[in-house]
Short mmCIF file of C-alpha atoms in Angstrom, two decimals:
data_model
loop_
_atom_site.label_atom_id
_atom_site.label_comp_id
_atom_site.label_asym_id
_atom_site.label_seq_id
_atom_site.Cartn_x
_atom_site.Cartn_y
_atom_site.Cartn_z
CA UNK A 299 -17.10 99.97 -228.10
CA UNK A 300 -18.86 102.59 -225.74
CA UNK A 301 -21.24 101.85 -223.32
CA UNK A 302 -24.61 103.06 -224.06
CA UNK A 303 -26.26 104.49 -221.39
CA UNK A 304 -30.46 105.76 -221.01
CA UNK A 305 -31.00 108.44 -218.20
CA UNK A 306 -34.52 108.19 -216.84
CA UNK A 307 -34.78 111.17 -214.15
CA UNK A 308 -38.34 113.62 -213.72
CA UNK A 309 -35.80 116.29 -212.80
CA UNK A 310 -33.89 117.86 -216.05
CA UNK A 311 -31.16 119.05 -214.02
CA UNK A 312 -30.38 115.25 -212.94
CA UNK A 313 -30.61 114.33 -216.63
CA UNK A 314 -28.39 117.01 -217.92
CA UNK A 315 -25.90 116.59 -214.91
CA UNK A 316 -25.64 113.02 -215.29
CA UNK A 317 -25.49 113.13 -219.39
CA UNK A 318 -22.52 115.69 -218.78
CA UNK A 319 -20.77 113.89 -216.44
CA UNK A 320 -21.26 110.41 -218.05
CA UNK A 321 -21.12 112.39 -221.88
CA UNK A 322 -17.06 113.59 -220.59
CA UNK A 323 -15.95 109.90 -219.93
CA UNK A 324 -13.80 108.04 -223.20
CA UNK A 325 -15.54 104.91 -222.81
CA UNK A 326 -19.28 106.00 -222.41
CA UNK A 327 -21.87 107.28 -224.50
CA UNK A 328 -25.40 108.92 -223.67
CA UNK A 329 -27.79 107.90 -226.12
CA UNK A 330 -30.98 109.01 -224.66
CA UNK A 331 -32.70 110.02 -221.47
CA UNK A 332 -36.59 110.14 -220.73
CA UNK A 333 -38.96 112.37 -217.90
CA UNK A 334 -41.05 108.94 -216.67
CA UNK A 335 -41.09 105.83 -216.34
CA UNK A 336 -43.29 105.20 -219.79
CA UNK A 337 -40.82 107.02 -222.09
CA UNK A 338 -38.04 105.36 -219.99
CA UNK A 339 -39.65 102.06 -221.39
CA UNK A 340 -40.74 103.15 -224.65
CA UNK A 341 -36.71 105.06 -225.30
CA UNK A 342 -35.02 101.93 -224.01
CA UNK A 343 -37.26 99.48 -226.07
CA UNK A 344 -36.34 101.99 -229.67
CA UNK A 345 -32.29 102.38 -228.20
CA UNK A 346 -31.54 98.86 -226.56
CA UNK A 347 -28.59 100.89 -224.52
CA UNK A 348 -26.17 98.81 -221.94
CA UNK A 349 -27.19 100.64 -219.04
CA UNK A 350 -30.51 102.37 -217.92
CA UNK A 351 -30.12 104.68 -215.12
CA UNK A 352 -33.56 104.73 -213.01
CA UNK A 353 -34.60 106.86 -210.67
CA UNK A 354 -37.05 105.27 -208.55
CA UNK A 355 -40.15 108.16 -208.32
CA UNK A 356 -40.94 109.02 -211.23
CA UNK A 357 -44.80 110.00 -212.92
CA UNK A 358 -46.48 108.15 -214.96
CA UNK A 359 -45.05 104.92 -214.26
CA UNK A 360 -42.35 104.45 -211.40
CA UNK A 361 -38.98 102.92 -212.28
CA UNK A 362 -39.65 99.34 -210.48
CA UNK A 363 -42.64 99.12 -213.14
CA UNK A 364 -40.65 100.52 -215.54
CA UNK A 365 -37.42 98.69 -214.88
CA UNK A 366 -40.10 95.33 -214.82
CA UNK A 367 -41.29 95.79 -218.44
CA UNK A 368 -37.63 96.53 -219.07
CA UNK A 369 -36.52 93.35 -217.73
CA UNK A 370 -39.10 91.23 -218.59
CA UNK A 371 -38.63 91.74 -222.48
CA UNK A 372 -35.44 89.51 -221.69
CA UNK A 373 -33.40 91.40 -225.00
CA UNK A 374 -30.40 90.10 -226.62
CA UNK A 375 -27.78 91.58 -225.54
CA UNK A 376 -29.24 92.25 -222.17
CA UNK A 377 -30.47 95.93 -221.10
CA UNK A 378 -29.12 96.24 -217.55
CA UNK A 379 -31.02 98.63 -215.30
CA UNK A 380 -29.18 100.75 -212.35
CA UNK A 381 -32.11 102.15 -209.98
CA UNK A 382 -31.53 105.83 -208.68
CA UNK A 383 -33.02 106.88 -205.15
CA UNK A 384 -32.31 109.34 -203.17
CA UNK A 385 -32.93 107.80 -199.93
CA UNK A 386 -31.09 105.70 -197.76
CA UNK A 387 -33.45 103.31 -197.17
CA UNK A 388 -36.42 102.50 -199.71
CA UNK A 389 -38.63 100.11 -199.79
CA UNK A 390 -38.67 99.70 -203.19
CA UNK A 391 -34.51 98.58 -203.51
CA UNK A 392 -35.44 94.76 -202.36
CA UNK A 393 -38.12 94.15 -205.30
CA UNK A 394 -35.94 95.82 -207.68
CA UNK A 395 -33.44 93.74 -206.64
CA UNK A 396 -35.76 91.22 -206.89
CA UNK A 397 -37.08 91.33 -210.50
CA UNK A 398 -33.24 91.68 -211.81
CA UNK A 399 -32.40 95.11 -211.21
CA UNK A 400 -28.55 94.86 -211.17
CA UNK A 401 -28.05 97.56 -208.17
CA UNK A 402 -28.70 101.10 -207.27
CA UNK A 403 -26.87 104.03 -206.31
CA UNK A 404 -27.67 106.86 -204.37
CA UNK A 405 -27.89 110.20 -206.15
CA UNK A 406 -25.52 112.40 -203.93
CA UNK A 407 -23.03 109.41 -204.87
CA UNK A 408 -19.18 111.01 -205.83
CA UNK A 409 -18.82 111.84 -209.66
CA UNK A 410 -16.80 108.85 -209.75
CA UNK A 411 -19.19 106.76 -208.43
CA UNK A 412 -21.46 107.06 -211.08
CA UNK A 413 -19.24 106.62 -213.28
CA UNK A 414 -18.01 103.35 -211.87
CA UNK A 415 -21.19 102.27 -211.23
CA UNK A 416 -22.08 102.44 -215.27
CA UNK A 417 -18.98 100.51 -216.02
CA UNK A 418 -19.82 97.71 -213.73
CA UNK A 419 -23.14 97.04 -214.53
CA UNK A 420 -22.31 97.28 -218.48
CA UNK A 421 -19.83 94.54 -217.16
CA UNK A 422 -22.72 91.71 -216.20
CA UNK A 423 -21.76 92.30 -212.67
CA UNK A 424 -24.18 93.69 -209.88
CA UNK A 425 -22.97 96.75 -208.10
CA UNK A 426 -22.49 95.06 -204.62
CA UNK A 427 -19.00 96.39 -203.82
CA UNK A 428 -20.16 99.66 -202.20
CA UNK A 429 -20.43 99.61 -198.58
CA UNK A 430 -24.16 101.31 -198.88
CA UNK A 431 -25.40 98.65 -200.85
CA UNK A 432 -24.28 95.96 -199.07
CA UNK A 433 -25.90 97.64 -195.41
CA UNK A 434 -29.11 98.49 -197.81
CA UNK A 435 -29.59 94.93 -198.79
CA UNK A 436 -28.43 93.38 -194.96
CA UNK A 437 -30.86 95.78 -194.09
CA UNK A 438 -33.98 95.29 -196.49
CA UNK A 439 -34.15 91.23 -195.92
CA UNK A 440 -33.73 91.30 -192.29
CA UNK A 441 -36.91 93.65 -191.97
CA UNK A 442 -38.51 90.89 -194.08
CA UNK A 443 -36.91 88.28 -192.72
CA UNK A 444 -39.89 87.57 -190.02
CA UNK A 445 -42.57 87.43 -192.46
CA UNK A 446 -40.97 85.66 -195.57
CA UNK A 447 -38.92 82.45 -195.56
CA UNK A 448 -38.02 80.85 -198.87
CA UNK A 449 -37.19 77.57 -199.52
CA UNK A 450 -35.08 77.07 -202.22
CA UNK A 451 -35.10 73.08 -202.98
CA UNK A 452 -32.37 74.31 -206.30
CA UNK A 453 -29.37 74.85 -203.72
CA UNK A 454 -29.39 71.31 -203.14
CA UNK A 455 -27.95 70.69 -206.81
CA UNK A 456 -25.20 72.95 -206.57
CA UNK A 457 -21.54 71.22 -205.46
CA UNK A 458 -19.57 72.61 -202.08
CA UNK A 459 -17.92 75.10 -204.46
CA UNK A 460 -20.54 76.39 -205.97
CA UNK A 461 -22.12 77.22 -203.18
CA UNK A 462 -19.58 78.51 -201.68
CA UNK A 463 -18.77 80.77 -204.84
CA UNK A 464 -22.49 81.85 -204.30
CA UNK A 465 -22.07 83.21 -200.43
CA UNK A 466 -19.09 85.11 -201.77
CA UNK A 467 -21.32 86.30 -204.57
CA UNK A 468 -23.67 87.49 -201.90
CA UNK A 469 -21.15 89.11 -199.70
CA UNK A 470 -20.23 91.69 -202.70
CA UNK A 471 -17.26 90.24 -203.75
CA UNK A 472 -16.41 90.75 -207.41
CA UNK A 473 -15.25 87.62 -209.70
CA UNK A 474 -11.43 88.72 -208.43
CA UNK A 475 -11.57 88.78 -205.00
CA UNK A 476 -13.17 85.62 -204.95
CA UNK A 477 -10.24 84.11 -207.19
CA UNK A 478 -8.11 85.58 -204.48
CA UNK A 479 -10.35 84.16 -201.55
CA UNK A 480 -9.86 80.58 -202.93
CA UNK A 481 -6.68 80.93 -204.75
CA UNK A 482 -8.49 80.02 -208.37
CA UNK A 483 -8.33 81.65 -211.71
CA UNK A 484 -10.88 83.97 -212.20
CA UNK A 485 -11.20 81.89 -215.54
CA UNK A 486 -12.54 79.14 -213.13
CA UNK A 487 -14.76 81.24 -210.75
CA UNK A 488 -16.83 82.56 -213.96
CA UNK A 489 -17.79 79.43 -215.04
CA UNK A 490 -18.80 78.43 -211.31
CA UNK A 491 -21.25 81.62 -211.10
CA UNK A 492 -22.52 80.54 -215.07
CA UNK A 493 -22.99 77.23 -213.98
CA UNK A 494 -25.05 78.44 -210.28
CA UNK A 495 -26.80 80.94 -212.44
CA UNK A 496 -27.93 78.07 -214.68
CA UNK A 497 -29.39 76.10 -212.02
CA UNK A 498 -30.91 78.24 -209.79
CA UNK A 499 -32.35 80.29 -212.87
CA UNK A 500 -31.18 83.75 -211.89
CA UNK A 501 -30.20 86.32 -214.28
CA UNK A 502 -27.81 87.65 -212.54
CA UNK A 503 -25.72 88.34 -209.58
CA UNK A 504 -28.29 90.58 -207.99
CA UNK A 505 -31.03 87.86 -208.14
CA UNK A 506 -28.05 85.65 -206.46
CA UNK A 507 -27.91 88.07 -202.97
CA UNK A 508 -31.29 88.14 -202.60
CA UNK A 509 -31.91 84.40 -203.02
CA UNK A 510 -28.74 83.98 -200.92
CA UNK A 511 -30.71 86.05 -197.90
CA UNK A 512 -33.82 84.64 -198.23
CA UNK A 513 -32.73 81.08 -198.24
CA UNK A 514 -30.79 81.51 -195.43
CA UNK A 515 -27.72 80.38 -197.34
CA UNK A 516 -26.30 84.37 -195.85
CA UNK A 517 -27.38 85.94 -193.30
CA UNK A 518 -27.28 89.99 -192.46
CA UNK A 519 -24.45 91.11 -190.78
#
């Protein structure tokens, strides 16, 4: 089946660009797009899609809010948001990370990118694997670092794989590498990040970096 995406963009150009680009691929289909954040909410609420693509300023409503009440309705099968910014750096990439935004992508990003990008997070996984995200995120919770410090008494229930399944997690490393890394099935690594998931409560594997930072469990760089 195709993956369903939602563009949510105040520009029309990005919209149409992006429905083009994303329309032209075999394996995914554009089912909707939306000016602001509220229609953005209200479109991917009516569609359910996989994917919604977010930029981040938008009127309105901004896409953290909107990617919140997106998130928050918890729907079955799961909408996955990808937040779009066109900065480097912005502050609002550690909260959406935060409230289960499963990655962002930077909108001069190659064609391919996007398209990757789409397929990834229709996939359950967090886009991580870029080199840009990984320096955004290293550098988002070390800014923070001085005036937050979580404590995290759930890491104390996971086993010495698990945990070390979730620093690999956190580094960006997809479900195969980390098969590689410790010469298991990947069969065997999924059901160690289902059962970390489970007991820390996260919804997914961008929830798992960010707890993984603030606990200390990774540090940046």
């Amino acid at each position: 089946m195709a993956i369903t995406v939602l563009i949510a963009d105040d520009q029309a150009m990005v919209r149409q660009g992006f429905g083009a680009l994303l329309g032209a691929q075999t394996d995914i289909s554009v089912v909707g797009d939306a000016p602001d954040g509220k229609v953005a909410v209200a479109e991917a609420k009516r569609l359910r899609p996989d994917v919604v693509l977010m930029d981040v300023r938008m009127p309105q409503m901004n896409g953290l809010d909107a990617a919140r009440a997106i998130l928050s309705a918890n729907f079955d099968p799961p909408v996955r948001v990808l937040m779009l910014t066109t900065f480097d750096i912005d502050d609002y990439v550690y909260e959406a990370l935060s409230i289960g935004a499963s990655g962002f992508l930077l909108k001069d990003a190659p064609a391919e990118e996007l398209v990757r990008a789409v397929r990834v997070v229709a996939d359950g996984e967090a886009l991580l694997a870029p080199t840009i995200t990984r320096r955004l995120i290293a550098d988002v919770t070390r800014r923070r670092a001085g005036v937050r410090t979580t404590t995290t008494p759930a890491l104390g229930t996971l086993t010495p794989r698990e945990r070390e399944v979730l620093e690999l997690v956190a580094k960006g490393l997809s479900n195969t590498e980390i098969a590689a890394a410790l010469f298991v099935a990947e069969q065997t690594v999924k059901t160690h990040v289902s059962k970390v998931f489970s007991k820390l409560g996260l919804r997914d594997r961008a929830q798992a970096v960010v707890l993984a930072y603030e606990s200390g469990l990774v540090v940046p760089g």
